[in-house]
XYZ file of C-alpha atoms in Angstrom:
540
model
C 77.125 54.132 47.338
C 79.431 51.132 47.612
C 81.986 52.898 45.420
C 81.905 55.940 47.743
C 82.411 53.712 50.771
C 85.365 52.032 49.093
C 86.937 55.430 48.350
C 86.415 56.518 51.991
C 87.988 53.305 53.286
C 90.920 53.773 50.942
C 91.487 57.339 52.164
C 91.365 56.171 55.788
C 93.897 53.448 55.050
C 96.225 55.951 53.354
C 95.963 58.407 56.266
C 96.559 55.663 58.826
C 99.509 54.327 56.814
C 100.986 57.839 56.500
C 100.615 58.456 60.213
C 102.251 55.149 61.021
C 105.065 55.930 58.576
C 105.688 59.354 60.135
C 105.650 57.776 63.590
C 108.097 55.115 62.424
C 110.450 57.788 61.010
C 110.445 59.784 64.242
C 110.483 56.836 66.624
C 114.292 56.423 66.846
C 114.696 60.152 67.514
C 112.047 60.073 70.230
C 113.721 57.039 71.810
C 117.039 58.883 71.761
C 115.567 61.574 74.041
C 115.708 59.107 76.929
C 119.354 58.128 76.605
C 122.728 59.797 76.929
C 121.890 62.233 79.738
C 121.469 65.960 79.100
C 123.827 66.002 76.102
C 122.117 63.000 74.491
C 118.681 64.550 74.985
C 119.853 67.844 73.477
C 121.360 66.063 70.471
C 118.151 64.070 69.864
C 116.123 67.282 70.272
C 118.198 68.998 67.588
C 117.619 66.064 65.231
C 113.871 66.183 65.896
C 113.873 69.872 65.093
C 115.852 69.354 61.880
C 113.359 66.697 60.762
C 110.787 69.495 60.489
C 107.850 67.178 61.196
C 104.948 68.846 63.101
C 104.218 65.440 64.669
C 107.234 66.050 66.922
C 105.608 69.129 68.530
C 103.513 67.194 71.118
C 106.603 65.167 72.055
C 108.709 68.277 72.662
C 105.840 69.978 74.529
C 105.596 66.926 76.813
C 109.349 67.140 77.413
C 109.008 70.830 78.259
C 106.114 70.150 80.653
C 108.033 67.381 82.421
C 105.657 64.640 81.246
C 108.136 62.593 79.182
C 109.368 59.408 80.904
C 111.284 56.224 80.120
C 109.541 52.925 80.900
C 112.184 50.890 82.741
C 110.986 47.480 81.606
C 111.806 48.014 77.910
C 113.349 51.521 77.694
C 110.402 52.939 75.724
C 109.881 56.710 75.904
C 106.291 57.413 76.963
C 104.115 60.314 78.097
C 103.198 59.678 81.742
C 100.673 61.690 83.723
C 99.973 61.035 87.383
C 96.592 59.461 88.124
C 96.176 58.691 91.799
C 99.067 56.518 93.016
C 100.044 55.414 89.483
C 100.858 56.942 86.097
C 98.713 56.770 82.963
C 100.946 56.060 79.960
C 100.388 57.107 76.335
C 102.464 56.869 73.190
C 104.132 60.284 72.548
C 103.651 60.040 68.751
C 100.361 58.207 68.182
C 98.854 59.148 71.592
C 97.625 55.557 71.945
C 96.892 54.425 75.512
C 99.597 52.163 76.967
C 97.899 51.382 80.280
C 98.907 52.322 83.821
C 102.201 51.840 85.621
C 103.419 52.406 89.189
C 105.759 55.308 89.874
C 108.700 52.930 90.317
C 108.223 51.584 86.773
C 109.052 54.859 84.987
C 111.902 57.355 85.130
C 111.502 61.028 84.262
C 113.587 62.571 81.463
C 115.073 65.579 83.221
C 115.981 68.895 81.600
C 118.283 71.769 82.570
C 118.373 75.446 81.598
C 120.321 74.773 78.407
C 117.745 72.191 77.341
C 114.890 74.576 78.170
C 116.328 77.158 75.776
C 116.818 74.496 73.119
C 113.229 73.271 73.599
C 111.848 76.796 73.115
C 113.900 77.198 69.933
C 112.796 73.805 68.587
C 109.124 74.477 69.267
C 109.472 77.837 67.544
C 110.968 76.253 64.448
C 108.446 73.395 64.275
C 105.372 75.609 64.740
C 106.300 78.029 61.969
C 104.040 76.046 59.621
C 101.041 75.970 61.961
C 97.653 76.831 60.380
C 97.046 79.281 63.262
C 98.504 82.751 62.557
C 98.902 83.441 66.280
C 100.948 80.275 66.743
C 103.137 81.176 63.761
C 103.708 84.670 65.173
C 104.706 83.247 68.568
C 107.006 80.765 66.833
C 108.689 83.564 64.871
C 109.209 85.553 68.090
C 110.690 82.481 69.777
C 113.147 81.970 66.889
C 114.067 85.691 67.000
C 115.011 85.374 70.677
C 116.830 82.051 70.342
C 118.549 82.834 67.002
C 118.837 79.094 66.411
C 120.659 78.570 63.117
C 119.055 75.129 62.657
C 115.694 76.871 62.138
C 116.941 78.939 59.194
C 115.871 76.506 56.468
C 112.398 76.004 57.970
C 112.081 79.748 58.490
C 112.924 80.518 54.855
C 110.326 77.995 53.670
C 107.729 79.487 56.024
C 108.432 83.026 54.755
C 107.898 81.883 51.162
C 104.435 80.523 52.053
C 103.305 83.175 54.547
C 100.351 85.360 53.529
C 99.801 87.350 56.737
C 101.851 90.583 56.557
C 102.400 90.870 60.318
C 103.519 87.258 60.702
C 105.712 87.509 57.613
C 107.435 90.606 59.043
C 108.094 88.766 62.334
C 109.572 85.830 60.409
C 111.808 88.112 58.346
C 113.041 89.758 61.542
C 113.860 86.332 63.011
C 115.711 85.407 59.816
C 117.689 88.678 59.918
C 118.642 88.008 63.549
C 119.967 84.536 62.671
C 121.890 85.777 59.625
C 123.616 88.654 61.428
C 124.621 86.659 64.519
C 125.398 83.250 63.011
C 128.105 81.798 60.798
C 126.161 82.851 57.705
C 127.100 86.507 58.350
C 130.576 85.974 56.854
C 129.039 84.769 53.558
C 126.545 87.628 53.163
C 126.933 90.368 50.588
C 126.860 94.029 51.572
C 123.324 94.299 50.166
C 122.171 91.347 52.257
C 123.708 92.840 55.402
C 122.050 96.171 54.663
C 118.681 94.462 54.157
C 119.046 92.529 57.431
C 119.955 95.626 59.459
C 117.084 97.569 57.849
C 114.700 94.770 58.810
C 115.805 94.922 62.443
C 115.663 98.719 62.441
C 112.079 98.513 61.185
C 111.246 96.282 64.157
C 112.058 99.311 66.305
C 112.092 97.830 69.819
C 114.645 97.281 72.566
C 115.257 93.677 71.552
C 116.337 94.828 68.090
C 118.588 97.511 69.604
C 120.299 94.997 71.908
C 120.887 92.614 68.999
C 122.294 95.347 66.734
C 124.576 96.570 69.519
C 125.826 93.017 69.936
C 126.555 92.768 66.206
C 128.291 96.166 66.159
C 130.598 95.094 68.999
C 131.237 91.545 67.791
C 134.012 90.085 65.681
C 132.016 90.493 62.465
C 133.396 92.098 59.320
C 134.024 95.848 59.175
C 131.101 96.322 56.779
C 128.732 94.481 59.092
C 129.920 96.496 62.096
C 129.583 99.785 60.226
C 126.056 99.027 59.018
C 125.032 97.744 62.450
C 126.405 100.902 64.138
C 124.465 103.092 61.698
C 121.317 101.073 62.400
C 121.904 101.454 66.161
C 122.125 105.244 65.800
C 118.899 105.381 63.769
C 117.096 103.071 66.161
C 118.221 105.028 69.241
C 116.781 108.233 67.753
C 113.546 106.444 66.938
C 113.272 104.948 70.430
C 114.050 108.339 72.020
C 111.162 109.866 70.047
C 108.736 107.145 71.139
C 110.037 107.372 74.719
C 109.201 111.092 74.734
C 105.712 110.318 73.453
C 105.358 107.567 76.071
C 106.300 110.070 78.786
C 103.758 112.478 77.352
C 101.098 109.762 77.623
C 102.179 109.001 81.200
C 101.923 112.728 81.950
C 98.437 112.888 80.460
C 97.457 109.818 82.474
C 98.808 111.256 85.736
C 97.269 114.630 84.888
C 93.840 113.046 84.444
C 94.155 111.409 87.882
C 95.176 114.757 89.425
C 92.276 116.427 87.623
C 89.795 113.990 89.148
C 91.299 114.428 92.598
C 91.556 118.230 92.405
C 88.435 119.296 90.546
C 86.149 118.807 93.556
C 88.634 120.656 95.751
C 88.668 123.526 93.243
C 84.896 123.905 93.562
C 84.769 123.883 97.385
C 87.930 125.962 97.816
C 86.747 128.525 95.266
C 83.195 128.911 96.566
C 83.699 128.554 100.305
C 87.364 129.403 100.858
C 87.673 126.227 102.936
C 91.033 124.465 103.151
C 89.666 120.923 103.299
C 92.415 118.589 104.491
C 89.873 115.731 104.559
C 89.408 115.867 100.781
C 91.750 112.894 100.316
C 89.546 110.839 102.632
C 86.570 111.502 100.339
C 88.670 109.854 97.604
C 89.350 106.951 99.980
C 85.631 106.562 100.764
C 84.887 106.352 97.027
C 87.514 103.615 96.635
C 86.108 101.582 99.547
C 82.583 102.015 98.159
C 83.881 100.451 94.939
C 85.296 97.564 96.976
C 81.934 96.967 98.707
C 80.032 97.086 95.409
C 82.406 94.547 93.876
C 82.085 92.273 96.910
C 78.302 92.367 96.473
C 78.635 91.413 92.794
C 81.118 88.632 93.600
C 78.698 87.149 96.131
C 75.340 87.624 94.359
C 75.969 88.211 90.633
C 79.461 87.012 89.593
C 78.404 86.835 85.954
C 77.749 90.583 85.952
C 81.065 91.538 87.559
C 82.069 93.640 84.531
C 79.159 95.977 85.344
C 80.230 96.487 88.966
C 82.393 99.506 88.164
C 79.434 101.224 86.481
C 77.288 100.660 89.573
C 80.125 101.859 91.814
C 80.268 105.289 90.123
C 76.888 106.651 91.315
C 77.226 104.777 94.619
C 80.596 106.384 95.367
C 79.304 109.827 94.354
C 76.305 109.557 96.674
C 78.206 108.100 99.640
C 81.130 110.558 99.464
C 78.787 113.459 98.724
C 76.579 112.519 101.667
C 79.575 112.339 104.016
C 80.710 115.735 102.697
C 77.328 117.356 103.422
C 77.348 115.915 106.957
C 80.852 117.324 107.542
C 79.826 120.747 106.235
C 76.650 120.904 108.323
C 78.265 119.621 111.515
C 81.761 121.163 111.442
C 82.602 123.481 108.564
C 79.602 125.836 108.847
C 80.810 127.026 112.273
C 84.299 127.874 111.025
C 83.727 130.106 107.970
C 86.132 133.009 107.848
C 88.658 131.214 110.074
C 90.955 129.351 107.646
C 93.464 128.156 110.262
C 90.754 126.598 112.439
C 89.168 125.043 109.325
C 92.500 123.513 108.308
C 93.044 122.016 111.764
C 89.462 120.748 112.033
C 89.489 119.043 108.626
C 92.927 117.567 109.346
C 91.520 116.057 112.524
C 88.535 114.761 110.550
C 90.897 113.128 108.045
C 92.658 111.254 110.867
C 89.325 110.177 112.356
C 88.053 108.912 108.974
C 91.266 106.987 108.369
C 91.029 105.330 111.766
C 87.351 104.503 111.237
C 88.197 102.757 107.963
C 91.047 100.858 109.656
C 88.657 99.680 112.365
C 86.019 98.532 109.855
C 88.119 97.126 106.981
C 91.510 96.594 108.590
C 94.852 98.280 107.802
C 95.773 96.040 104.866
C 95.109 96.697 101.181
C 91.799 95.541 99.743
C 91.501 93.903 96.337
C 89.485 95.776 93.722
C 89.318 93.954 90.404
C 89.270 95.464 86.943
C 86.482 94.536 84.530
C 87.518 92.724 81.360
C 87.053 95.828 79.211
C 89.588 97.710 81.365
C 92.198 94.934 81.327
C 95.096 94.502 78.931
C 96.917 96.927 76.658
C 97.486 97.685 73.008
C 100.350 99.010 70.907
C 100.084 102.285 68.993
C 103.268 102.705 67.021
C 105.917 102.617 69.729
C 103.457 103.439 72.519
C 102.061 100.937 74.992
C 98.642 102.091 76.198
C 96.754 100.186 78.877
C 92.980 100.109 78.595
C 92.607 100.964 82.289
C 94.559 104.213 81.973
C 92.803 105.082 78.717
C 89.357 104.736 80.290
C 90.454 106.840 83.285
C 91.615 109.634 80.951
C 88.293 109.515 79.090
C 86.371 109.434 82.379
C 88.294 112.410 83.812
C 87.509 114.582 80.794
C 83.877 113.420 80.846
C 83.537 114.454 84.520
C 85.184 117.791 83.733
C 82.801 118.432 80.824
C 79.739 117.417 82.875
C 80.732 119.714 85.752
C 81.379 122.571 83.325
C 77.916 122.159 81.809
C 76.330 121.949 85.270
C 77.992 125.181 86.386
C 77.147 127.049 83.174
C 73.666 125.733 82.327
C 71.853 125.010 85.611
C 70.351 127.163 88.362
C 72.562 125.446 90.918
C 75.625 126.292 88.833
C 74.515 129.912 88.523
C 74.090 130.083 92.310
C 77.578 128.662 92.850
C 79.122 131.212 90.492
C 77.196 134.046 92.138
C 78.312 133.048 95.634
C 81.890 132.619 94.404
C 82.060 136.079 92.846
C 80.134 138.105 95.464
C 78.677 136.285 98.467
C 76.986 139.321 100.169
C 75.288 140.397 96.948
C 74.145 136.817 96.213
C 72.664 136.621 99.704
C 70.931 139.964 99.206
C 69.409 138.695 95.944
C 67.706 135.821 97.768
C 70.176 133.013 97.136
C 70.380 130.764 100.181
C 74.146 130.822 100.536
C 74.177 128.363 103.448
C 72.353 125.781 101.329
C 74.642 126.482 98.378
C 77.648 125.940 100.652
C 76.351 122.562 101.843
C 75.467 121.345 98.354
C 78.749 122.643 96.925
C 80.736 120.829 99.592
C 78.706 117.708 98.851
C 79.346 118.127 95.102
C 83.100 118.479 95.620
C 83.161 115.464 97.942
C 81.075 113.424 95.475
C 83.524 114.183 92.661
C 86.336 113.106 94.986
C 84.416 109.828 95.432
C 84.405 109.399 91.637
C 88.166 109.922 91.714
C 88.338 107.109 94.280
C 86.567 104.748 91.871
C 89.133 105.536 89.188
C 92.096 105.293 91.558
C 90.927 101.909 92.842
C 91.816 100.530 89.399
C 95.433 101.723 89.442
C 96.399 102.129 93.110
C 96.216 100.205 96.365
C 92.903 100.599 98.201
C 93.986 101.295 101.768
C 93.189 103.818 104.544
C 96.123 105.947 103.329
C 94.950 106.157 99.704
C 93.885 109.810 99.819
C 97.037 111.063 101.540
C 99.078 110.528 98.392
C 96.928 112.950 96.388
C 95.883 115.745 98.777
C 99.133 117.735 98.422
C 99.157 117.365 94.639
C 95.494 118.419 94.523
C 96.225 121.647 96.406
C 99.196 122.373 94.141
C 96.983 121.922 91.067
C 94.290 124.239 92.455
C 96.731 126.959 93.514
C 98.714 126.760 90.287
C 95.656 126.818 88.011
C 93.741 129.494 89.919
C 91.456 128.997 92.895
C 87.905 128.062 91.851
C 88.610 128.115 88.107
C 87.854 124.804 86.357
C 89.877 125.583 83.237
C 92.808 126.519 85.443
C 92.425 123.197 87.276
C 92.484 121.339 83.944
C 95.594 123.138 82.682
C 97.289 122.866 86.083
C 96.636 119.124 86.384
C 97.927 118.322 82.901
C 100.936 120.628 83.278
C 102.026 119.273 86.652
C 101.371 115.682 85.589
C 103.523 116.090 82.489
C 106.278 117.888 84.417
C 106.412 115.077 86.965
C 106.706 112.363 84.337
C 109.332 114.209 82.290
C 111.453 114.918 85.379
C 111.242 111.404 86.882
C 113.686 109.692 84.456
C 116.360 112.309 85.213
C 115.757 113.373 88.823
C 113.771 110.492 90.320
C 110.218 110.549 91.655
C 110.962 112.327 94.983
C 113.353 114.965 93.665
C 111.043 115.505 90.681
C 108.150 116.396 93.019
C 110.412 118.733 94.992
C 111.407 120.531 91.797
C 107.739 120.866 90.811
C 106.952 122.320 94.258
C 109.810 124.826 93.939
C 108.507 125.808 90.499
C 105.005 126.433 91.908
C 106.386 128.530 94.785
C 108.336 130.707 92.343
C 105.340 130.916 90.022
C 102.989 132.008 92.824
C 105.454 134.751 93.726
C 104.869 136.201 90.269
C 101.148 135.341 89.932
C 99.576 134.963 93.384
C 96.141 134.151 91.936
C 97.400 131.393 89.658
C 97.139 130.960 85.911
C 93.456 131.864 85.598
C 92.347 134.197 88.381
C 88.625 134.547 89.124
C 87.007 137.936 88.604
C 84.388 139.553 90.807
C 84.059 142.263 93.423
C 84.346 139.953 96.409
C 87.171 137.981 94.845
C 89.165 141.059 93.883
C 88.613 142.581 97.296
């Protein structure tokens, strides 16, 4: 037992001695940070970085945070943090407490933009040996951006020891960036230059393209320029491919939003022939229902906030659907067969609903938060996919599938299809068409409410929310075929993709105009849309 205690004491002494020795080695460099102005601080920072000692990291981080000061009484560099009217001082290397001092007793070591860049590069170089893989990856990215030649030796040593493939690749890319842009480029063989350009090409992002373009247009050797130009050409083709796929994803995302907004309109328009200009306000009501549900969770169950969006879905469906049934029973039922009067009446209703929401909630945007499982993004090859958009796409297709099953497999769905295809015959067979109309209008409005829940995650929740989607919803319905769900699906995805592919070349406004012109020309050829409904009443 005594022998074990002696060994433990010996180890402690060795560790303490080593720490003191490291501190003693770095002390002059740390002291130099507080003298010589900006240039003296930058020179001392470079020497600290070249020392390669991880013990310098807290010192440099304190300098970056603005916590490094000089004690005026003896010129000692200290870490000073404000505590009331005074500063609490600690040793930057050993972190030992040095007592308190008034503000007049210390002077801050100031930094400029040049020093900030140098600090980032130094921290990147010094944290390349961190035991945390995430820290090493961040350090490699910092070195890649700074291209600090002083980090090359440390970077090479870190690559030799690195076991994580992703971190190792990031380090190799940082090393390639330094070699191609620094003085070492003139000493590289053709094979080394080729390997460096291949490494940057494999990175495959805009940062790599900018760097290779810089090398190709610099005063480097002809071989380096030629290889860099070839790498730029390859990388541009690769980025163009991923950009096309990214636009396709954006189109799918926009198409899913249009599908949610238009699918309810397709049902009501197909069954009842009603041009419902208040459909966008049903979307708005769903979004404001989401806001109220989240406010309830914030006030009474903040720990369950991530579940608020799941509670908002049925709430928005019921509220919007209920408002839709009230509108149908009180206004729409008296205007069947008079499309112009229906259009004007529902347009007036849309204005009244907007004003009611302004009076209750105010004209400004309302904050609707995203749950943790809908926040953030992930990389898939060269694609950047946000979790929020991904869940909306999944939700849109789930709603579409559920509505399809309801229309094909339930008595209510059979009644809707019967009324759509031949209303007089359905009425003669005992189907209560007036009730079907009310429930169908409620169903379409409820689905619009679900769209409002989804849109609250990606758009501003305001009284004008629905106005941005009503025109697009009608275009989707007319293009796909009135009352046909499959046509609505194809129309939404087609128009969404067309919009996103046209935007980079024509702009958002002109792109929408071109899509509208396309639909007008298409309807001239196919007045019933892509998938026309069949039935005696429809064909008549």
